[in-house]
Coordinates of C-alpha atoms and ligand atoms in Angstrom, one line a residue:
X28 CA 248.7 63.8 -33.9
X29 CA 246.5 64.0 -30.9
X30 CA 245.6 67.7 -30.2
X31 CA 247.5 68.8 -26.8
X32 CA 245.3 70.2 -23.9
X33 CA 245.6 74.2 -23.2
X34 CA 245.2 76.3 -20.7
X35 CA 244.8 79.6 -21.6
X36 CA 241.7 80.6 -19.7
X37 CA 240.0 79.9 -16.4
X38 CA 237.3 78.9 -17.9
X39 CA 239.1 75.8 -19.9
X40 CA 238.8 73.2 -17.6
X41 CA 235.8 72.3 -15.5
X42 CA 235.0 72.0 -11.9
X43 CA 235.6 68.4 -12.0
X44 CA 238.8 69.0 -13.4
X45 CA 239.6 72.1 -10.6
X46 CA 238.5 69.7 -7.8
X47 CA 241.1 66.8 -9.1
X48 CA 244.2 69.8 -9.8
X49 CA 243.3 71.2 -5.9
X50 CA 243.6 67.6 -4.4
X51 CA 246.6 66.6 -6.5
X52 CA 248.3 70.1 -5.5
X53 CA 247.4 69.5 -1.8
X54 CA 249.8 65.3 -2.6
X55 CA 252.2 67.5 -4.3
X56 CA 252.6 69.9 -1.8
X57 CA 252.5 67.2 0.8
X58 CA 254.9 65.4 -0.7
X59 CA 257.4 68.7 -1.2
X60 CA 257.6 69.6 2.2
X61 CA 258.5 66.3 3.5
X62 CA 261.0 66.2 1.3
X63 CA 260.2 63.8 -0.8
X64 CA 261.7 63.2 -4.1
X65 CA 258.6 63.1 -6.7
X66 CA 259.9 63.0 -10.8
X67 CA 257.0 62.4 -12.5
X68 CA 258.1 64.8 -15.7
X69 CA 261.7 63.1 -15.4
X70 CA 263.8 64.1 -19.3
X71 CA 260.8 66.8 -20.3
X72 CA 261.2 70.5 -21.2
X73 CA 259.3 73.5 -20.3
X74 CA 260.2 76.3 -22.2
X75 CA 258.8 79.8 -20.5
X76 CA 258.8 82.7 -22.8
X77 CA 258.2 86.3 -20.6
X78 CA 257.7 89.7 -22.8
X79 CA 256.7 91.0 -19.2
X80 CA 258.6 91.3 -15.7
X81 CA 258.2 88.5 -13.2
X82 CA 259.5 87.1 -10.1
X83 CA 256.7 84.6 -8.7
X84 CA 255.8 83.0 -12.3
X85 CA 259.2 82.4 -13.3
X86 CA 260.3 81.2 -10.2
X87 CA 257.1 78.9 -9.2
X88 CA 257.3 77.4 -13.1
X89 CA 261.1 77.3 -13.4
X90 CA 261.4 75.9 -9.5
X91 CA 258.2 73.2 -10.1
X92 CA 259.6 71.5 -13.2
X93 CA 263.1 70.9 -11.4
X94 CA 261.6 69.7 -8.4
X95 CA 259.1 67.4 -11.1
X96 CA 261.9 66.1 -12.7
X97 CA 262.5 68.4 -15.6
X98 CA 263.9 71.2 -16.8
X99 CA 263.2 74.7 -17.6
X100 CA 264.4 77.2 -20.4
X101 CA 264.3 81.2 -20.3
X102 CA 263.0 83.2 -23.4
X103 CA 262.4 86.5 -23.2
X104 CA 262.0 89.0 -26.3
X105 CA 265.0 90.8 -25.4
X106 CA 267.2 88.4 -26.9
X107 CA 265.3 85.6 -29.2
X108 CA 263.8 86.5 -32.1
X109 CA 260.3 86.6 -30.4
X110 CA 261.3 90.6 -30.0
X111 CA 262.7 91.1 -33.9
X112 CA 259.5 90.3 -35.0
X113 CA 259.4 86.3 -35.9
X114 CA 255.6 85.4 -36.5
X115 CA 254.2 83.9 -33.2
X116 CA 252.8 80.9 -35.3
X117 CA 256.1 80.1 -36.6
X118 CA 257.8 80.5 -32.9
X119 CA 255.2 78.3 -31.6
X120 CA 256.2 75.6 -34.6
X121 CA 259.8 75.9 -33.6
X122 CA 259.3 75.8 -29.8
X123 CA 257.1 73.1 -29.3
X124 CA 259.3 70.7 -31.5
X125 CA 261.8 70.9 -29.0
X126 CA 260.1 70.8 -25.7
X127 CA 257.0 69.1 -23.8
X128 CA 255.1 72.1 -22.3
X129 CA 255.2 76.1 -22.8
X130 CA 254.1 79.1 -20.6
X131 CA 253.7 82.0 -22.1
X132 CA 253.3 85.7 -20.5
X133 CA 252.6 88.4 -22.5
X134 CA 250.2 91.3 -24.0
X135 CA 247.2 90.3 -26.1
X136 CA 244.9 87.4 -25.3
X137 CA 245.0 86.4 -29.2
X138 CA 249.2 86.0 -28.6
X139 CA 248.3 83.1 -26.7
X140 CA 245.6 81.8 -28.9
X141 CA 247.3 82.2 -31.7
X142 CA 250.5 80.3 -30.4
X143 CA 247.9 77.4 -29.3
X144 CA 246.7 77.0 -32.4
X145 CA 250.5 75.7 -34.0
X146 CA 251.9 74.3 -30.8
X147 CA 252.3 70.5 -30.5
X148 CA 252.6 70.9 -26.9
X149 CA 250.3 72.2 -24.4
X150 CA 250.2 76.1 -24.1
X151 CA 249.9 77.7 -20.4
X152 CA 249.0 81.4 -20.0
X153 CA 251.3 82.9 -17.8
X154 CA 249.3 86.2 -17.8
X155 CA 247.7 88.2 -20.7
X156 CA 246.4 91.6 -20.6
X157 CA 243.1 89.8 -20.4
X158 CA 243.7 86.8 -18.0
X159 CA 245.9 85.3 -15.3
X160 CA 244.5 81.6 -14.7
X161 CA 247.4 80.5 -12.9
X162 CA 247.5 82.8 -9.9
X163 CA 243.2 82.4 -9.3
X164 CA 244.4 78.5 -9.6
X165 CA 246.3 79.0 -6.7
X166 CA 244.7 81.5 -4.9
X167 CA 241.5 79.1 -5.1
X168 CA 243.6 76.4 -3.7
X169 CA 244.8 78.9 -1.1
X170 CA 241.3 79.6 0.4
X171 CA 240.0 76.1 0.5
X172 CA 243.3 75.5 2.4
X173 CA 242.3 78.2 5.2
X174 CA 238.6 78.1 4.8
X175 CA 237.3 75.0 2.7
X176 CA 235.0 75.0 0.1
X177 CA 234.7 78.4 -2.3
X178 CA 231.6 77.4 -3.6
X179 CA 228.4 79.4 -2.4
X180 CA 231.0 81.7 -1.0
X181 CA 231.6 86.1 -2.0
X182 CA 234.9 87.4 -3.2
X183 CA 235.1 91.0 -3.1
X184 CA 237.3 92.0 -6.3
X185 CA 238.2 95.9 -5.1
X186 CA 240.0 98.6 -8.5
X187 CA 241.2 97.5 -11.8
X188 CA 238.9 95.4 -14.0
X189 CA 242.1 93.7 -15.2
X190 CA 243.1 90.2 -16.0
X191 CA 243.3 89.1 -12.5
X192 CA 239.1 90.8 -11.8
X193 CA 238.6 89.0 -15.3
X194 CA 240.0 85.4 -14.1
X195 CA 238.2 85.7 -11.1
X196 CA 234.8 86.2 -13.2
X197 CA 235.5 83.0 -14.8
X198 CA 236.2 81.3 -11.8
X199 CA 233.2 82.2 -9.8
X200 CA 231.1 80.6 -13.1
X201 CA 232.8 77.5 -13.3
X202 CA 233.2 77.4 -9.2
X203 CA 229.7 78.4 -8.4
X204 CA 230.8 81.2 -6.2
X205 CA 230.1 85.4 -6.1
X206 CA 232.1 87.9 -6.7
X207 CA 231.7 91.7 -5.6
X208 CA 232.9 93.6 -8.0
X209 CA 233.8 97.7 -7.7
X210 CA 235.4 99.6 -9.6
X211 CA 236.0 103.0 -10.6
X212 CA 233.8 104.9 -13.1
X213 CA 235.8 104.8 -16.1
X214 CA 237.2 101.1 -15.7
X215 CA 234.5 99.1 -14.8
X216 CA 234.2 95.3 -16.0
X217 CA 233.5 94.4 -19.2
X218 CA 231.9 91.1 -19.3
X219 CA 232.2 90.3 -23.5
X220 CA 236.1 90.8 -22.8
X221 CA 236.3 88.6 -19.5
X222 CA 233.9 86.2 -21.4
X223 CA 230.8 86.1 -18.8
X224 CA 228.3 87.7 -20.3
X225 CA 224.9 86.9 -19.0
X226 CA 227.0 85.4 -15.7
X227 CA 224.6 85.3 -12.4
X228 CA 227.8 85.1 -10.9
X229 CA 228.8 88.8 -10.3
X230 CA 227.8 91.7 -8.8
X231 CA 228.7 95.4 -9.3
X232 CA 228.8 98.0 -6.9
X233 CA 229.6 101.7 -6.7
X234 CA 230.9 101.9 -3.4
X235 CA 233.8 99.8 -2.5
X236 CA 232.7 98.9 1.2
X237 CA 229.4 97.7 -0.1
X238 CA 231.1 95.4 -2.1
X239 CA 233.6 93.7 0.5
X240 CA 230.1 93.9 3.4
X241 CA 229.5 90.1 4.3
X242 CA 232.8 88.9 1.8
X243 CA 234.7 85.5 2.9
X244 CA 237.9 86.7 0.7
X245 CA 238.7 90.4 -0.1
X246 CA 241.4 91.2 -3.0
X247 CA 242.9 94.0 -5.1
X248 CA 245.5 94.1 -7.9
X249 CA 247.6 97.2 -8.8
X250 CA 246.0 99.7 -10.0
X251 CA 248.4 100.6 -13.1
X252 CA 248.9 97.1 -14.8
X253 CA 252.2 96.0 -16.9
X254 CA 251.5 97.5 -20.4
X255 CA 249.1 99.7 -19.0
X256 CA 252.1 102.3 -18.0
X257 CA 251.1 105.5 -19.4
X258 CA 247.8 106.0 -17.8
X259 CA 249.4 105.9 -14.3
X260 CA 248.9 109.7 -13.4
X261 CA 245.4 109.2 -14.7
X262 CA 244.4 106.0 -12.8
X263 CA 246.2 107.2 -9.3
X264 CA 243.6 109.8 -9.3
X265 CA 240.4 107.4 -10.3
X266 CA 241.5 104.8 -7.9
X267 CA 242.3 107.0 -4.5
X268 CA 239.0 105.4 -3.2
X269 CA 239.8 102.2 -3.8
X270 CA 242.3 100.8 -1.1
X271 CA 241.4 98.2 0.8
X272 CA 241.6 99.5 4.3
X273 CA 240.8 98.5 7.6
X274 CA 237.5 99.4 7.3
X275 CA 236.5 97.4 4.5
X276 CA 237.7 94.4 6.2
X277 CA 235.8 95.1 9.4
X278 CA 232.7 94.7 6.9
X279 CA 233.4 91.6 5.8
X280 CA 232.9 88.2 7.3
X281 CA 234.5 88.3 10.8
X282 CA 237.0 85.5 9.1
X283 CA 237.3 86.6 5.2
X284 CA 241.1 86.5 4.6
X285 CA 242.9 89.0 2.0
X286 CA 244.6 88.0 -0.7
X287 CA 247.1 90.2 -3.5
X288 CA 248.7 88.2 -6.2
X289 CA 251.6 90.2 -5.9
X290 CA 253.7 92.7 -6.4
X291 CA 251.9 95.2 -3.9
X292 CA 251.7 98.8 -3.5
X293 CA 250.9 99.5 0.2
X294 CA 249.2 102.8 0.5
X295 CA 247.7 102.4 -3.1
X296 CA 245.4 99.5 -3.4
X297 CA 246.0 98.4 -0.1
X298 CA 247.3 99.4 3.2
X299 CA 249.8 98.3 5.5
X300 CA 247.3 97.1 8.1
X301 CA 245.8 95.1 5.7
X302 CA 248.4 93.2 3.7
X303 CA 250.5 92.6 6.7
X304 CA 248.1 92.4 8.8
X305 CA 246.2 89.0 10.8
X306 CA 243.7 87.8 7.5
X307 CA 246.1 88.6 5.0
X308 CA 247.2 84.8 3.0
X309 CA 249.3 86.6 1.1
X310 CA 252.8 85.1 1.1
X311 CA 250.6 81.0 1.3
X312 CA 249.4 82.2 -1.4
X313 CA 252.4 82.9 -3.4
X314 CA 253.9 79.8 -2.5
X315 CA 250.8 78.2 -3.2
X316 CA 251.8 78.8 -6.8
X317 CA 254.3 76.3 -7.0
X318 CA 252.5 73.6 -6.2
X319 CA 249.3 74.3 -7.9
X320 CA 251.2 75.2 -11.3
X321 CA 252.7 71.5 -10.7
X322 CA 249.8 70.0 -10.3
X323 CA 248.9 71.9 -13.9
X324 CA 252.1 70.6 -15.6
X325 CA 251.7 67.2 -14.6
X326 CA 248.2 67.8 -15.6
X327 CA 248.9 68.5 -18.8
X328 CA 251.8 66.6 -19.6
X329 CA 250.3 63.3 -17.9
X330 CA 246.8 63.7 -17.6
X331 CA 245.1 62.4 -14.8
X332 CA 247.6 59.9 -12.9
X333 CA 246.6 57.6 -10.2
X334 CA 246.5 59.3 -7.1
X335 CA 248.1 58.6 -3.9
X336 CA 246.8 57.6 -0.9
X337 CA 249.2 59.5 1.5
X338 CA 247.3 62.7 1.6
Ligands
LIG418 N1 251.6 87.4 -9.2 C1 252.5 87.3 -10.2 O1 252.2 86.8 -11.3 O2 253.7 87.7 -9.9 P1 254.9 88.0 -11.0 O3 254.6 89.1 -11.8 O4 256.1 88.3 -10.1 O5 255.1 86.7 -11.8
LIG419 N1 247.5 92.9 -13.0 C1 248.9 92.8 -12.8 C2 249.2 91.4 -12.3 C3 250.7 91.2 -12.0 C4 251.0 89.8 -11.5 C5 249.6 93.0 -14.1 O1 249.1 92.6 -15.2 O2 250.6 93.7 -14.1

């Protein structure tokens, strides 16, 4: 048996790879909104197993493998087995038997390795406490769409050093961009966990307005991530400072856009102003999504395929 391709981390696949996925998204989303019928993954399975809350991931996944021809199943650890403690290798045995492609969200990073490592199918992270590749997959695609090229560009990551500041660590390595990192004391990066150590590709800074001065793309996450629950009343203290506000943007490049990968907290990590304001991509950005997490399944399932020359 041929080993099945993975994508677990940003980091997994290369630039080449990127560049090929953000032109075939571009076909496929192309394609979508003339509505065009396009089944490449005709008869497969995608099974999605979520021990967190979504709305975007399920719906981008579940919604892209219909539109791709296939189907999608529903696992959560409410009621399989996954939640009455089944091993996760012999889950991942069981599930990939029976289906083409899984996407996995849930807590540890080692969950999804783990499940890779006895899965006959290839594994997506759907997010981890450590990572979330898909959503920096699209929201990469999202800014070439408004701005063109992210390489030699600065994205200013503003709050939590979670899995979404992680991914976009990784991405600026394998992208050749910069990212402006600032955090609070007492949650800053660590770059061993987000797995860029020695990276020329970040920078830290104390203040969050130094860190969005001269950005092409600001962005901010929550600042009490899912699992992360019972430090809330600690972190709403430690993050007051770090909203993205009006003033921070007017620092940036006169036309960085913001970005949130959703859900939002307006008056936390970001203001009104901001998020529904004139350089916010947000909502692109979560339709984006779909079509880049297509591009990924047919990706993984297919490899590269011949590509069109409508685009
Ligand atoms: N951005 C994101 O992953 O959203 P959901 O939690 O709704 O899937
Ligand atoms: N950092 C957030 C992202 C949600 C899409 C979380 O993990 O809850």
């Amino acid at each position: 048996m041929t080993l099945p391709r993975h994508y677990l981390q940003f980091k997994d696949f290369s630039a080449e790879e990127y560049a090929y996925l953000f032109r075939r998204a571009r076909w496929i989303k192309n394609k979508y909104k003339r509505y065009e019928p396009y089944h490449p993954l005709f008869d497969r399975t995608l099974v999605m197993i979520f021990e967190k809350a979504s709305t975007r991931t399920r719906l981008s996944f579940e919604a892209g493998m219909q539109q791709l021809g296939g189907s999608a199943i529903y696992l959560n650890t409410r009621d399989s087995q996954l939640g009455r403690g089944e091993p996760v290798e012999d889950s991942s045995e069981v599930i990939s038997r029976m289906s083409d492609l899984v996407m996995i969200r849930t807590f540890e990073q080692s969950i999804v390795e783990r499940f890779a490592l006895h899965s006959r199918v290839p594994l997506i992270n759907g997010l981890t406490d450590e990572f979330h590749p898909c959503q920096i997959l699209a929201d990469v695609f999202t800014f070439i769409e408004q701005r063109g090229p992210i390489e030699g560009k600065t994205v200013a990551w503003i709050g939590d050093a979670n899995n979404m500041c992680n991914t976009w660590l990784q991405a600026a390595e394998v992208l050749n961009f910069t990212v402006h990192v600032s955090n609070p004391p007492g949650y800053e990066i660590e770059p061993d966990k987000a797995g860029v150590r020695g990276s020329a590709h970040f920078k830290v800074f104390a203040d969050p307005i130094d860190a969005c001065r001269g950005a092409h793309l600001v962005t901010t996450d929550v600042w009490t991530s899912m699992g992360f629950e019972a430090e809330n009343e600690a972190r709403m203290k430690a993050f007051a400072d770090w909203c993205v506000d009006e003033d921070m943007m007017a620092v940036a490049a006169p036309d960085a856009v913001f970005m949130h990968c959703l859900p939002a907290h307006r008056g936390e990590e970001v203001t009104a102003a901001v998020i529904d304001g004139p350089q916010s991509v947000v909502w692109d950005e979560a339709e984006n999504r779909l079509h880049a997490q297509k591009a990924l399944m047919e990706f993984l399932v297919l490899g590269k395929v011949e590509e069109g020359d409508d685009n």
